[in-house]
Structures are given as C-alpha cells and as structure tokens.
Amino acid sequence: GLAQWEEAFTLAINAGPRDVLDEDTADSDIPLTVPTGAAAEALGATFQCFVQRVTPPQGEYPCRAFVAWIESLIGDDAPPEDEATPPDDLGVVRRVLSGPLELHERDLAALNTLKDVLRGLVWADEAVACDPVPFPTFWTDLEGAVDAATYRLPLPADREALLVADVTQARGVPFHTVAVLGLAEGEFPAALAEDPFLRDADRRTLRDDFGLALSPSPDSSEAEYFYEAIARPRAALLLTRPRIADNGAPWQASPYWDEVCRRVAVTPLHLTSHSYPAPDEAASWEELLLGLSMQGDTAGWQVLARRQPTYHTALERAMRVLAQRLGATATGLYDGDLTPDGDIFTQRFGPARTWSASRLESYRDCQTRQNQRGGFMQCISKALDGKQRFGN
C-alpha cells in the first residue's frame, strides 16, 4: 500500500548520501542499488506526482466523470505539442504504438474494446439517470463489464479465416461462404416468452386504456436476421438442423428451414451417426482417422502407418476387436468372444485390470447406440484422441 511506499522512501532519504562503500553501509538494511539521501528525495517527489495522477476523483460523481478520468490516463496517439512539457497522461496508446510490431493489433483491439465498454457504461448510466456514486462502486461495475467483454483481432487482408458468431454480430458483413446452424423449432427462431418486466396483460391495459403504442412482447426480429444471414455469402450457403432432440424425440424443423425447402429445388442430405466423411473431406484429426480406417488398405492408410504409427496400430487393434465382436460367434447384441484379443486390453490398461460388464460400458454404449462398424469406429477414434476412454 501507499503507507509502505512512503515508509521506504523515508528510510532511504534519512540514510543520507552513499558516496563510499564502508562497513556501516554494508550492514545497512537498504540494498546498495537503492538511491539514498537527495537522490531518494528526488525519486520520492516523482513518486508522489505519480500517486497524485493515478488517484481517482474523491467523492460521488456520475459515471461520465470517472470515465473521463480513465481516458485522460490512457491518452491518445498524438505526441504533446510542446516536447519540453511532459504529457499529463500515462501514454498507454503511445507505448502500444512504439512497442513490438507483433503486439500492435492485439493491444489496439483490446484497447478499443475497453473504450467501447467505457462508452457503454456512460450510456447506461445516463439512460436510466443513475445517482452519482463513489469510485469503488464505479470500479465494481467496470470490472464486471470488462469480464463480460471480448474482442477479436482484425483479419489480415491476405489471409482467410473462419468467423464464428451469432447472426446479429455478422450483420452487414459479406462472406465467401456462410453456414447457418440450428434451424430447429425453439432454437432458430428461439422460443418466445413474455417480457418479465412488462407482462402482456399490462401491455394490453396500457395500450387500450391509456392509448400507449405498445406492441405484444413476443415480437421478434429473427426473420429479418435469417434473411440477412442467408444473403451474406458470395459463393455457397450451408443450412443445417438437428433432427433428434436430446431426449431422443424427433425435433421439429424451423419454419425457416421449411420455407427454404419449399422455395429452393434442393434435397436435404440426411446425416446420421453412421455417416462418416471421406479423408479428403475431413475437418478434424478424428474424422481423418475414421475415414482412413473405413477405407481399408489404401495409400492414405499406408501414409498414416508411416507418419503416425501409434494411431495406426491402435486403429488396427480396434478393428480386430470390432471384427471379433461382429463375427460369426456373435449370436446377439451383447455377445462376442474377445478372448483372442485380450492382449490389446492388457497392453492398454495393464494386467491388473479386472474386467466386467460395467468395465466395458463404453464399448457397449457405442455398440447399442450406433450398432454399425462406422459408428463404433467413431467411438474408437474419439478414444484415441482422449475425448472418450475406450474400455473404461
């Protein structure tokens, strides 16, 4: 705290000048690198100026006053007009611009987002006419707003990238390709509900009895958002929807999906848990492993054997187990003799593991839910990537 700093400066000033190194100086509690005497007094005066500059306004003020004080500390990118007069701000922007080039975009993007947060606080404070507050209250609000804020780095003009955002964040921005996800009832458009602050019954009363122009709260702009989203791509548009809810029930399609199907001569492609991409269409390491394993002994499979022998060996073992499970000895859904492949489990989990039906829960779960080679290999590829542990 400030008291400890002031105590340290007092000790250094009272220690007097240190022109020569003698025994008394060597036994002093003050390190040799710390200035003493007049030098410490000059440094202490500079420190007090710094403390005075970063001390916030005392008393209760509106949000705008505290924001103005913070922005005065940040400063701008213009150097002072009189170079002989030191700037009154902390020169944050100038330090960013004079720092390493690789940090310019990151720091400026963060700084611009901070300024947006400050402006948002001023707007909210004046919109609801809040009373003046002390600085600690303002600081608590600022911390919460900063914690909730995010920023993105600007995309270089010569580099392609993927933007993941909701439809409101991507409004007015053209893209080469757009994928709109979640076109299911209750997802997009979202389920509408009453405004918790002004119920529909109160709205009707205010509209009918007092003549206020109030519309029902469930009014939504998602139709406009959807139209803007599908109008953004220059080359291709992908629309997707889930068909099965988490509880296993069919999930009704979004009315937007039905309208597109009615107006556009396309046939939706139905993908299930048994569907897997070809290796050249893989978008992740898991999908690549799955596609290679399902194609068998191909050139890609041999490349995997040379470059990733660990994954290749693990997949071969998994397919051996699967072949045994789906072989002629399997007479039912849960039948199959895995004894010939016991070495696979022993090497992976050790000889001390005791196996039972519950120990093979992941194996059973993959088989009963997907019940095909492709689906089971998806579980195997996830297990190899650490997302699902096979056999435990």
mmCIF file of C-alpha atoms in Angstrom:
data_model
loop_
_atom_site.group_PDB
_atom_site.id
_atom_site.type_symbol
_atom_site.label_atom_id
_atom_site.label_comp_id
_atom_site.label_asym_id
_atom_site.label_seq_id
_atom_site.Cartn_x
_atom_site.Cartn_y
_atom_site.Cartn_z
ATOM 1 C CA GLY A 1 0.000 0.000 0.000
ATOM 2 C CA LEU A 2 0.873 3.678 -0.154
ATOM 3 C CA ALA A 3 1.940 3.820 3.516
ATOM 4 C CA GLN A 4 4.618 1.163 2.934
ATOM 5 C CA TRP A 5 5.985 3.051 -0.080
ATOM 6 C CA GLU A 6 6.176 6.278 1.905
ATOM 7 C CA GLU A 7 7.924 4.498 4.787
ATOM 8 C CA ALA A 8 10.502 3.040 2.381
ATOM 9 C CA PHE A 9 11.221 6.473 0.878
ATOM 10 C CA THR A 10 11.571 7.990 4.363
ATOM 11 C CA LEU A 11 14.144 5.362 5.338
ATOM 12 C CA ALA A 12 16.113 5.902 2.119
ATOM 13 C CA ILE A 13 16.082 9.710 2.486
ATOM 14 C CA ASN A 14 17.169 9.606 6.162
ATOM 15 C CA ALA A 15 20.007 7.216 5.332
ATOM 16 C CA GLY A 16 21.911 10.145 3.827
ATOM 17 C CA PRO A 17 24.230 10.107 0.813
ATOM 18 C CA ARG A 18 26.136 6.990 -0.019
ATOM 19 C CA ASP A 19 29.315 8.163 -1.677
ATOM 20 C CA VAL A 20 31.599 5.420 -0.485
ATOM 21 C CA LEU A 21 31.034 1.840 0.488
ATOM 22 C CA ASP A 22 32.020 1.392 4.143
ATOM 23 C CA GLU A 23 31.171 -1.117 6.823
ATOM 24 C CA ASP A 24 28.140 0.857 8.043
ATOM 25 C CA THR A 25 26.723 0.936 4.526
ATOM 26 C CA ALA A 26 27.381 -2.744 4.049
ATOM 27 C CA ASP A 27 25.449 -3.540 7.239
ATOM 28 C CA SER A 28 22.519 -1.310 6.249
ATOM 29 C CA ASP A 29 19.128 -2.828 5.529
ATOM 30 C CA ILE A 30 18.913 -0.714 2.392
ATOM 31 C CA PRO A 31 20.211 -2.549 -0.703
ATOM 32 C CA LEU A 32 23.147 -0.971 -2.469
ATOM 33 C CA THR A 33 21.111 -0.497 -5.646
ATOM 34 C CA VAL A 34 18.542 1.730 -3.889
ATOM 35 C CA PRO A 35 19.258 5.505 -4.004
ATOM 36 C CA THR A 36 19.528 7.339 -0.692
ATOM 37 C CA GLY A 37 19.726 10.915 0.515
ATOM 38 C CA ALA A 38 18.984 13.612 -2.064
ATOM 39 C CA ALA A 39 18.594 11.075 -4.857
ATOM 40 C CA ALA A 40 15.933 9.245 -2.878
ATOM 41 C CA GLU A 41 14.216 12.547 -2.098
ATOM 42 C CA ALA A 42 14.016 13.425 -5.813
ATOM 43 C CA LEU A 43 12.697 9.976 -6.630
ATOM 44 C CA GLY A 44 10.141 10.287 -3.815
ATOM 45 C CA ALA A 45 8.865 13.579 -5.242
ATOM 46 C CA THR A 46 8.389 11.913 -8.634
ATOM 47 C CA PHE A 47 6.579 9.061 -6.962
ATOM 48 C CA GLN A 48 4.202 11.442 -5.183
ATOM 49 C CA CYS A 49 3.371 13.079 -8.530
ATOM 50 C CA PHE A 50 2.582 9.655 -9.942
ATOM 51 C CA VAL A 51 0.374 8.799 -6.949
ATOM 52 C CA GLN A 52 -1.496 12.066 -7.297
ATOM 53 C CA ARG A 53 -2.038 11.450 -11.013
ATOM 54 C CA VAL A 54 -3.466 7.922 -10.623
ATOM 55 C CA THR A 55 -5.632 8.745 -7.590
ATOM 56 C CA PRO A 56 -9.269 8.775 -8.765
ATOM 57 C CA PRO A 57 -11.626 11.658 -8.023
ATOM 58 C CA GLN A 58 -12.758 11.587 -4.423
ATOM 59 C CA GLY A 59 -16.421 11.803 -3.565
ATOM 60 C CA GLU A 60 -19.524 10.879 -5.530
ATOM 61 C CA TYR A 61 -19.658 11.641 -9.261
ATOM 62 C CA PRO A 62 -21.644 10.494 -12.303
ATOM 63 C CA CYS A 63 -20.166 7.715 -14.410
ATOM 64 C CA ARG A 64 -19.088 10.164 -17.118
ATOM 65 C CA ALA A 65 -16.634 11.890 -14.741
ATOM 66 C CA PHE A 66 -14.848 8.647 -13.838
ATOM 67 C CA VAL A 67 -14.721 7.541 -17.483
ATOM 68 C CA ALA A 68 -13.234 10.892 -18.491
ATOM 69 C CA TRP A 69 -10.560 10.493 -15.805
ATOM 70 C CA ILE A 70 -9.648 6.982 -17.049
ATOM 71 C CA GLU A 71 -9.467 8.124 -20.666
ATOM 72 C CA SER A 72 -7.247 11.015 -19.615
ATOM 73 C CA LEU A 73 -4.828 8.438 -18.197
ATOM 74 C CA ILE A 74 -4.892 6.320 -21.352
ATOM 75 C CA GLY A 75 -4.035 9.261 -23.593
ATOM 76 C CA ASP A 76 -4.005 9.314 -27.381
ATOM 77 C CA ASP A 77 -1.543 8.570 -30.158
ATOM 78 C CA ALA A 78 -0.546 12.200 -30.764
ATOM 79 C CA PRO A 79 2.710 13.398 -29.145
ATOM 80 C CA PRO A 80 2.497 16.521 -26.971
ATOM 81 C CA GLU A 81 2.614 19.793 -28.883
ATOM 82 C CA ASP A 82 5.321 21.154 -26.608
ATOM 83 C CA GLU A 83 8.022 18.499 -26.384
ATOM 84 C CA ALA A 84 9.569 20.323 -23.432
ATOM 85 C CA THR A 85 6.406 19.761 -21.393
ATOM 86 C CA PRO A 86 5.901 16.155 -20.338
ATOM 87 C CA PRO A 87 2.462 14.716 -21.163
ATOM 88 C CA ASP A 88 -0.128 14.597 -18.409
ATOM 89 C CA ASP A 89 -1.375 11.112 -19.343
ATOM 90 C CA LEU A 90 0.309 7.727 -18.904
ATOM 91 C CA GLY A 91 0.865 7.359 -22.656
ATOM 92 C CA VAL A 92 -0.743 3.926 -22.945
ATOM 93 C CA VAL A 93 -1.591 4.318 -26.631
ATOM 94 C CA ARG A 94 1.831 5.739 -27.496
ATOM 95 C CA ARG A 95 3.523 2.876 -25.685
ATOM 96 C CA VAL A 96 1.449 0.375 -27.664
ATOM 97 C CA LEU A 97 2.380 2.005 -30.969
ATOM 98 C CA SER A 98 6.060 2.138 -30.074
ATOM 99 C CA GLY A 99 6.152 -1.469 -28.854
ATOM 100 C CA PRO A 100 6.787 -4.703 -30.782
ATOM 101 C CA LEU A 101 5.009 -4.842 -34.130
ATOM 102 C CA GLU A 102 3.545 -8.267 -33.444
ATOM 103 C CA LEU A 103 1.633 -6.845 -30.463
ATOM 104 C CA HIS A 104 0.136 -3.763 -32.154
ATOM 105 C CA GLU A 105 -3.044 -5.370 -33.449
ATOM 106 C CA ARG A 106 -3.694 -7.334 -30.278
ATOM 107 C CA ASP A 107 -3.188 -4.403 -27.890
ATOM 108 C CA LEU A 108 -5.074 -1.890 -30.022
ATOM 109 C CA ALA A 109 -8.027 -4.275 -30.393
ATOM 110 C CA ALA A 110 -8.137 -4.766 -26.628
ATOM 111 C CA LEU A 111 -7.801 -1.040 -26.005
ATOM 112 C CA ASN A 112 -10.618 -0.202 -28.438
ATOM 113 C CA THR A 113 -12.848 -2.759 -26.746
ATOM 114 C CA LEU A 114 -12.086 -1.181 -23.366
ATOM 115 C CA LYS A 115 -13.132 2.200 -24.730
ATOM 116 C CA ASP A 116 -16.350 0.667 -26.051
ATOM 117 C CA VAL A 117 -17.012 -0.714 -22.571
ATOM 118 C CA LEU A 118 -16.449 2.722 -21.027
ATOM 119 C CA ARG A 119 -18.840 4.344 -23.503
ATOM 120 C CA GLY A 120 -21.407 1.655 -22.771
ATOM 121 C CA LEU A 121 -21.220 2.398 -19.053
ATOM 122 C CA VAL A 122 -21.776 6.100 -19.706
ATOM 123 C CA TRP A 123 -24.735 5.358 -21.981
ATOM 124 C CA ALA A 124 -26.354 3.006 -19.450
ATOM 125 C CA ASP A 125 -25.764 5.428 -16.580
ATOM 126 C CA GLU A 126 -27.376 8.340 -18.402
ATOM 127 C CA ALA A 127 -30.180 6.287 -19.940
ATOM 128 C CA VAL A 128 -31.573 5.374 -16.516
ATOM 129 C CA ALA A 129 -30.447 8.593 -14.780
ATOM 130 C CA CYS A 130 -28.381 6.930 -12.063
ATOM 131 C CA ASP A 131 -27.355 8.875 -8.985
ATOM 132 C CA PRO A 132 -23.692 9.833 -8.523
ATOM 133 C CA VAL A 133 -21.620 7.098 -6.882
ATOM 134 C CA PRO A 134 -18.151 6.852 -5.283
ATOM 135 C CA PHE A 135 -15.266 5.437 -7.283
ATOM 136 C CA PRO A 136 -15.284 1.929 -5.681
ATOM 137 C CA THR A 137 -18.876 1.423 -6.877
ATOM 138 C CA PHE A 138 -17.974 2.567 -10.381
ATOM 139 C CA TRP A 139 -14.913 0.312 -10.379
ATOM 140 C CA THR A 140 -17.015 -2.726 -9.454
ATOM 141 C CA ASP A 141 -19.326 -2.031 -12.398
ATOM 142 C CA LEU A 142 -16.341 -1.554 -14.706
ATOM 143 C CA GLU A 143 -14.759 -4.839 -13.638
ATOM 144 C CA GLY A 144 -17.990 -6.712 -14.351
ATOM 145 C CA ALA A 145 -18.320 -5.110 -17.782
ATOM 146 C CA VAL A 146 -14.697 -5.904 -18.679
ATOM 147 C CA ASP A 147 -15.066 -9.527 -17.553
ATOM 148 C CA ALA A 148 -18.070 -9.905 -19.861
ATOM 149 C CA ALA A 149 -16.397 -8.246 -22.859
ATOM 150 C CA THR A 150 -14.455 -9.991 -25.632
ATOM 151 C CA TYR A 151 -12.504 -8.729 -28.630
ATOM 152 C CA ARG A 152 -11.287 -10.111 -31.928
ATOM 153 C CA LEU A 153 -8.121 -9.343 -33.792
ATOM 154 C CA PRO A 154 -8.586 -7.740 -37.208
ATOM 155 C CA LEU A 155 -8.219 -10.215 -40.042
ATOM 156 C CA PRO A 156 -5.253 -9.584 -42.364
ATOM 157 C CA ALA A 157 -6.345 -8.797 -45.892
ATOM 158 C CA ASP A 158 -4.224 -11.593 -47.384
ATOM 159 C CA ARG A 159 -5.407 -14.362 -45.062
ATOM 160 C CA GLU A 160 -8.625 -16.363 -44.898
ATOM 161 C CA ALA A 161 -10.238 -17.235 -41.597
ATOM 162 C CA LEU A 162 -13.364 -18.628 -40.004
ATOM 163 C CA LEU A 163 -15.689 -16.298 -38.105
ATOM 164 C CA VAL A 164 -17.931 -17.961 -35.519
ATOM 165 C CA ALA A 165 -20.624 -15.527 -34.412
ATOM 166 C CA ASP A 166 -24.346 -15.145 -33.980
ATOM 167 C CA VAL A 167 -26.416 -13.605 -36.752
ATOM 168 C CA THR A 168 -26.527 -10.194 -35.103
ATOM 169 C CA GLN A 169 -22.730 -9.945 -34.917
ATOM 170 C CA ALA A 170 -22.345 -10.841 -38.616
ATOM 171 C CA ARG A 171 -24.935 -8.383 -39.893
ATOM 172 C CA GLY A 172 -23.876 -6.339 -42.898
ATOM 173 C CA VAL A 173 -20.615 -8.241 -43.447
ATOM 174 C CA PRO A 174 -20.105 -10.139 -46.747
ATOM 175 C CA PHE A 175 -18.588 -13.631 -46.674
ATOM 176 C CA HIS A 176 -17.394 -16.153 -49.221
ATOM 177 C CA THR A 177 -19.342 -18.975 -47.565
ATOM 178 C CA VAL A 178 -21.895 -18.974 -44.752
ATOM 179 C CA ALA A 179 -23.110 -21.873 -42.587
ATOM 180 C CA VAL A 180 -26.248 -21.295 -40.513
ATOM 181 C CA LEU A 181 -26.668 -23.866 -37.742
ATOM 182 C CA GLY A 182 -29.566 -24.950 -35.573
ATOM 183 C CA LEU A 183 -32.571 -24.381 -37.832
ATOM 184 C CA ALA A 184 -34.913 -26.223 -35.467
ATOM 185 C CA GLU A 185 -38.051 -25.131 -33.659
ATOM 186 C CA GLY A 186 -37.154 -23.331 -30.434
ATOM 187 C CA GLU A 187 -33.513 -22.925 -31.491
ATOM 188 C CA PHE A 188 -33.728 -20.607 -34.523
ATOM 189 C CA PRO A 189 -36.166 -18.995 -34.173
ATOM 190 C CA ALA A 190 -35.869 -19.131 -30.415
ATOM 191 C CA ALA A 191 -38.910 -19.802 -28.270
ATOM 192 C CA LEU A 192 -40.707 -16.569 -27.437
ATOM 193 C CA ALA A 193 -41.802 -15.654 -23.930
ATOM 194 C CA GLU A 194 -43.397 -12.747 -22.166
ATOM 195 C CA ASP A 195 -41.303 -9.773 -21.175
ATOM 196 C CA PRO A 196 -40.703 -10.391 -17.439
ATOM 197 C CA PHE A 197 -40.652 -6.651 -16.724
ATOM 198 C CA LEU A 198 -43.901 -5.773 -18.512
ATOM 199 C CA ARG A 199 -46.398 -8.595 -18.911
ATOM 200 C CA ASP A 200 -48.667 -8.879 -21.932
ATOM 201 C CA ALA A 201 -51.743 -8.168 -19.813
ATOM 202 C CA ASP A 202 -50.172 -4.920 -18.602
ATOM 203 C CA ARG A 203 -49.249 -4.017 -22.160
ATOM 204 C CA ARG A 204 -52.840 -4.501 -23.310
ATOM 205 C CA THR A 205 -54.115 -2.358 -20.441
ATOM 206 C CA LEU A 206 -51.681 0.445 -21.184
ATOM 207 C CA ARG A 207 -52.495 0.252 -24.886
ATOM 208 C CA ASP A 208 -56.309 0.022 -24.617
ATOM 209 C CA ASP A 209 -56.995 2.226 -21.574
ATOM 210 C CA PHE A 210 -54.238 4.793 -21.856
ATOM 211 C CA GLY A 211 -53.549 4.870 -25.590
ATOM 212 C CA LEU A 212 -49.842 3.948 -25.366
ATOM 213 C CA ALA A 213 -48.337 2.459 -28.541
ATOM 214 C CA LEU A 214 -47.148 -0.802 -27.034
ATOM 215 C CA SER A 215 -46.809 -3.993 -29.061
ATOM 216 C CA PRO A 216 -47.023 -7.527 -27.592
ATOM 217 C CA SER A 217 -43.720 -8.597 -26.073
ATOM 218 C CA PRO A 218 -43.233 -11.759 -28.200
ATOM 219 C CA ASP A 219 -42.493 -9.628 -31.283
ATOM 220 C CA SER A 220 -39.240 -10.895 -32.797
ATOM 221 C CA SER A 221 -36.770 -9.729 -35.443
ATOM 222 C CA GLU A 222 -35.330 -13.190 -36.123
ATOM 223 C CA ALA A 223 -36.995 -13.401 -39.546
ATOM 224 C CA GLU A 224 -35.024 -10.327 -40.609
ATOM 225 C CA TYR A 225 -31.858 -11.780 -39.074
ATOM 226 C CA PHE A 226 -32.337 -15.019 -41.001
ATOM 227 C CA TYR A 227 -32.859 -13.170 -44.279
ATOM 228 C CA GLU A 228 -29.703 -11.130 -43.720
ATOM 229 C CA ALA A 229 -27.707 -14.251 -42.804
ATOM 230 C CA ILE A 230 -28.596 -16.196 -45.959
ATOM 231 C CA ALA A 231 -27.950 -13.114 -48.105
ATOM 232 C CA ARG A 232 -24.354 -12.693 -46.878
ATOM 233 C CA PRO A 233 -22.428 -15.402 -48.845
ATOM 234 C CA ARG A 234 -20.966 -14.807 -52.285
ATOM 235 C CA ALA A 235 -20.267 -18.448 -53.198
ATOM 236 C CA ALA A 236 -22.088 -21.003 -51.038
ATOM 237 C CA LEU A 237 -24.666 -21.322 -48.269
ATOM 238 C CA LEU A 238 -24.976 -24.271 -45.870
ATOM 239 C CA LEU A 239 -28.078 -24.718 -43.701
ATOM 240 C CA THR A 240 -28.155 -27.414 -41.026
ATOM 241 C CA ARG A 241 -30.650 -28.564 -38.416
ATOM 242 C CA PRO A 242 -30.801 -31.280 -35.743
ATOM 243 C CA ARG A 243 -33.463 -33.948 -36.306
ATOM 244 C CA ILE A 244 -33.337 -35.677 -32.912
ATOM 245 C CA ALA A 245 -33.614 -33.897 -29.546
ATOM 246 C CA ASP A 246 -31.516 -34.810 -26.522
ATOM 247 C CA ASN A 247 -34.318 -36.999 -25.166
ATOM 248 C CA GLY A 248 -34.490 -38.978 -28.421
ATOM 249 C CA ALA A 249 -37.714 -37.422 -29.684
ATOM 250 C CA PRO A 250 -37.989 -36.019 -33.230
ATOM 251 C CA TRP A 251 -37.108 -32.335 -33.357
ATOM 252 C CA GLN A 252 -39.415 -30.203 -35.477
ATOM 253 C CA ALA A 253 -37.718 -28.220 -38.230
ATOM 254 C CA SER A 254 -37.616 -24.448 -38.106
ATOM 255 C CA PRO A 255 -40.199 -22.662 -40.252
ATOM 256 C CA TYR A 256 -37.260 -21.017 -41.998
ATOM 257 C CA TRP A 257 -35.957 -24.451 -42.982
ATOM 258 C CA ASP A 258 -39.384 -25.479 -44.322
ATOM 259 C CA GLU A 259 -39.666 -22.263 -46.312
ATOM 260 C CA VAL A 260 -36.244 -22.766 -47.924
ATOM 261 C CA CYS A 261 -37.143 -26.350 -48.831
ATOM 262 C CA ARG A 262 -40.382 -25.098 -50.385
ATOM 263 C CA ARG A 263 -38.786 -22.354 -52.453
ATOM 264 C CA VAL A 264 -35.443 -23.928 -53.461
ATOM 265 C CA ALA A 265 -35.070 -27.081 -55.553
ATOM 266 C CA VAL A 266 -32.643 -28.888 -53.247
ATOM 267 C CA THR A 267 -32.842 -32.197 -51.443
ATOM 268 C CA PRO A 268 -31.544 -32.096 -47.847
ATOM 269 C CA LEU A 269 -28.766 -34.545 -47.065
ATOM 270 C CA HIS A 270 -29.613 -36.703 -44.048
ATOM 271 C CA LEU A 271 -26.577 -37.478 -41.903
ATOM 272 C CA THR A 272 -26.681 -39.953 -39.031
ATOM 273 C CA SER A 273 -24.227 -41.327 -36.507
ATOM 274 C CA HIS A 274 -23.310 -43.927 -39.126
ATOM 275 C CA SER A 275 -22.204 -41.268 -41.614
ATOM 276 C CA TYR A 276 -18.507 -40.563 -41.904
ATOM 277 C CA PRO A 277 -16.570 -38.238 -44.217
ATOM 278 C CA ALA A 278 -14.068 -39.260 -46.819
ATOM 279 C CA PRO A 279 -10.460 -38.498 -45.854
ATOM 280 C CA ASP A 280 -10.292 -35.559 -48.267
ATOM 281 C CA GLU A 281 -13.384 -34.050 -46.596
ATOM 282 C CA ALA A 282 -12.182 -34.482 -43.017
ATOM 283 C CA ALA A 283 -12.335 -31.348 -40.872
ATOM 284 C CA SER A 284 -10.563 -32.782 -37.834
ATOM 285 C CA TRP A 285 -7.996 -35.396 -36.868
ATOM 286 C CA GLU A 286 -10.771 -37.682 -35.620
ATOM 287 C CA GLU A 287 -12.653 -37.529 -38.922
ATOM 288 C CA LEU A 288 -9.457 -38.246 -40.859
ATOM 289 C CA LEU A 289 -8.724 -41.335 -38.763
ATOM 290 C CA LEU A 290 -12.299 -42.503 -39.164
ATOM 291 C CA GLY A 291 -12.268 -42.058 -42.931
ATOM 292 C CA LEU A 292 -8.932 -43.827 -43.352
ATOM 293 C CA SER A 293 -9.957 -46.745 -41.145
ATOM 294 C CA MET A 294 -13.201 -47.256 -43.052
ATOM 295 C CA GLN A 295 -11.479 -47.278 -46.452
ATOM 296 C CA GLY A 296 -9.141 -50.111 -45.531
ATOM 297 C CA ASP A 297 -5.718 -50.669 -47.092
ATOM 298 C CA THR A 298 -5.334 -47.528 -49.188
ATOM 299 C CA ALA A 299 -2.496 -45.128 -49.902
ATOM 300 C CA GLY A 300 -3.752 -42.852 -47.117
ATOM 301 C CA TRP A 301 -3.756 -45.766 -44.678
ATOM 302 C CA GLN A 302 -0.127 -46.511 -45.522
ATOM 303 C CA VAL A 303 0.816 -42.848 -45.072
ATOM 304 C CA LEU A 304 -0.811 -42.961 -41.620
ATOM 305 C CA ALA A 305 1.231 -46.067 -40.794
ATOM 306 C CA ARG A 306 4.469 -44.243 -41.652
ATOM 307 C CA ARG A 307 3.730 -40.856 -40.073
ATOM 308 C CA GLN A 308 1.545 -41.803 -37.105
ATOM 309 C CA PRO A 309 2.401 -45.412 -36.219
ATOM 310 C CA THR A 310 0.836 -45.131 -32.762
ATOM 311 C CA TYR A 311 -2.574 -44.158 -34.124
ATOM 312 C CA HIS A 312 -2.280 -46.697 -36.936
ATOM 313 C CA THR A 313 -1.558 -49.546 -34.528
ATOM 314 C CA ALA A 314 -4.359 -48.528 -32.182
ATOM 315 C CA LEU A 315 -6.890 -48.379 -35.013
ATOM 316 C CA GLU A 316 -5.833 -51.771 -36.318
ATOM 317 C CA ARG A 317 -6.352 -53.240 -32.860
ATOM 318 C CA ALA A 318 -9.748 -51.602 -32.569
ATOM 319 C CA MET A 319 -10.820 -53.077 -35.899
ATOM 320 C CA ARG A 320 -9.673 -56.507 -34.760
ATOM 321 C CA VAL A 321 -11.873 -56.206 -31.688
ATOM 322 C CA LEU A 322 -14.766 -54.995 -33.819
ATOM 323 C CA ALA A 323 -14.380 -57.853 -36.315
ATOM 324 C CA GLN A 324 -14.422 -60.344 -33.436
ATOM 325 C CA ARG A 325 -17.497 -58.662 -31.982
ATOM 326 C CA LEU A 326 -19.399 -58.800 -35.299
ATOM 327 C CA GLY A 327 -18.070 -62.204 -36.322
ATOM 328 C CA ALA A 328 -19.850 -65.496 -36.686
ATOM 329 C CA THR A 329 -19.526 -66.236 -32.961
ATOM 330 C CA ALA A 330 -21.738 -63.269 -32.053
ATOM 331 C CA THR A 331 -25.304 -64.517 -31.599
ATOM 332 C CA GLY A 332 -26.848 -61.418 -30.020
ATOM 333 C CA LEU A 333 -26.430 -57.698 -29.454
ATOM 334 C CA TYR A 334 -24.184 -58.157 -26.421
ATOM 335 C CA ASP A 335 -22.472 -61.390 -27.477
ATOM 336 C CA GLY A 336 -18.996 -61.866 -28.869
ATOM 337 C CA ASP A 337 -15.800 -63.530 -27.705
ATOM 338 C CA LEU A 338 -12.988 -61.024 -27.105
ATOM 339 C CA THR A 339 -10.629 -63.580 -25.570
ATOM 340 C CA PRO A 340 -8.349 -63.833 -28.629
ATOM 341 C CA ASP A 341 -7.766 -60.088 -28.422
ATOM 342 C CA GLY A 342 -7.153 -59.888 -24.695
ATOM 343 C CA ASP A 343 -3.598 -58.700 -25.304
ATOM 344 C CA ILE A 344 -4.997 -55.425 -26.679
ATOM 345 C CA PHE A 345 -6.730 -54.622 -23.400
ATOM 346 C CA THR A 346 -3.797 -55.869 -21.346
ATOM 347 C CA GLN A 347 -1.317 -53.612 -23.132
ATOM 348 C CA ARG A 348 -3.561 -50.567 -22.865
ATOM 349 C CA PHE A 349 -4.826 -50.950 -19.294
ATOM 350 C CA GLY A 350 -2.312 -53.290 -17.660
ATOM 351 C CA PRO A 351 -2.608 -56.878 -16.412
ATOM 352 C CA ALA A 352 -4.039 -55.833 -13.020
ATOM 353 C CA ARG A 353 -7.326 -54.563 -14.528
ATOM 354 C CA THR A 354 -10.341 -56.677 -13.639
ATOM 355 C CA TRP A 355 -12.846 -56.769 -16.480
ATOM 356 C CA SER A 356 -16.605 -56.982 -16.130
ATOM 357 C CA ALA A 357 -19.707 -55.859 -17.962
ATOM 358 C CA SER A 358 -19.517 -52.413 -16.385
ATOM 359 C CA ARG A 359 -15.831 -52.091 -17.291
ATOM 360 C CA LEU A 360 -16.795 -52.382 -20.958
ATOM 361 C CA GLU A 361 -19.507 -49.749 -20.619
ATOM 362 C CA SER A 362 -18.078 -47.522 -23.341
ATOM 363 C CA TYR A 363 -17.833 -50.489 -25.693
ATOM 364 C CA ARG A 364 -21.447 -51.471 -25.008
ATOM 365 C CA ASP A 365 -22.652 -47.889 -25.254
ATOM 366 C CA CYS A 366 -21.065 -47.326 -28.654
ATOM 367 C CA GLN A 367 -22.451 -50.609 -29.970
ATOM 368 C CA THR A 368 -26.023 -50.264 -28.753
ATOM 369 C CA ARG A 369 -26.454 -46.657 -29.822
ATOM 370 C CA GLN A 370 -24.843 -46.965 -33.226
ATOM 371 C CA ASN A 371 -24.740 -50.700 -33.946
ATOM 372 C CA GLN A 372 -22.631 -50.394 -37.059
ATOM 373 C CA ARG A 373 -18.987 -50.507 -37.872
ATOM 374 C CA GLY A 374 -18.817 -46.837 -38.806
ATOM 375 C CA GLY A 375 -20.459 -45.684 -35.576
ATOM 376 C CA PHE A 376 -18.240 -47.862 -33.424
ATOM 377 C CA MET A 377 -15.125 -46.605 -35.185
ATOM 378 C CA GLN A 378 -16.216 -43.064 -34.335
ATOM 379 C CA CYS A 379 -16.078 -44.027 -30.662
ATOM 380 C CA ILE A 380 -12.672 -45.617 -31.183
ATOM 381 C CA SER A 381 -11.288 -42.518 -32.891
ATOM 382 C CA LYS A 382 -12.601 -40.346 -30.049
ATOM 383 C CA ALA A 383 -10.993 -42.668 -27.540
ATOM 384 C CA LEU A 384 -7.652 -42.393 -29.312
ATOM 385 C CA ASP A 385 -7.899 -38.621 -29.218
ATOM 386 C CA GLY A 386 -8.569 -38.593 -25.476
ATOM 387 C CA LYS A 387 -12.200 -37.494 -25.649
ATOM 388 C CA GLN A 388 -13.650 -40.883 -24.673
ATOM 389 C CA ARG A 389 -11.775 -43.648 -22.947
ATOM 390 C CA PHE A 390 -12.324 -46.984 -24.566
ATOM 391 C CA GLY A 391 -12.916 -49.925 -22.244
ATOM 392 C CA ASN A 392 -13.444 -47.967 -19.029
#
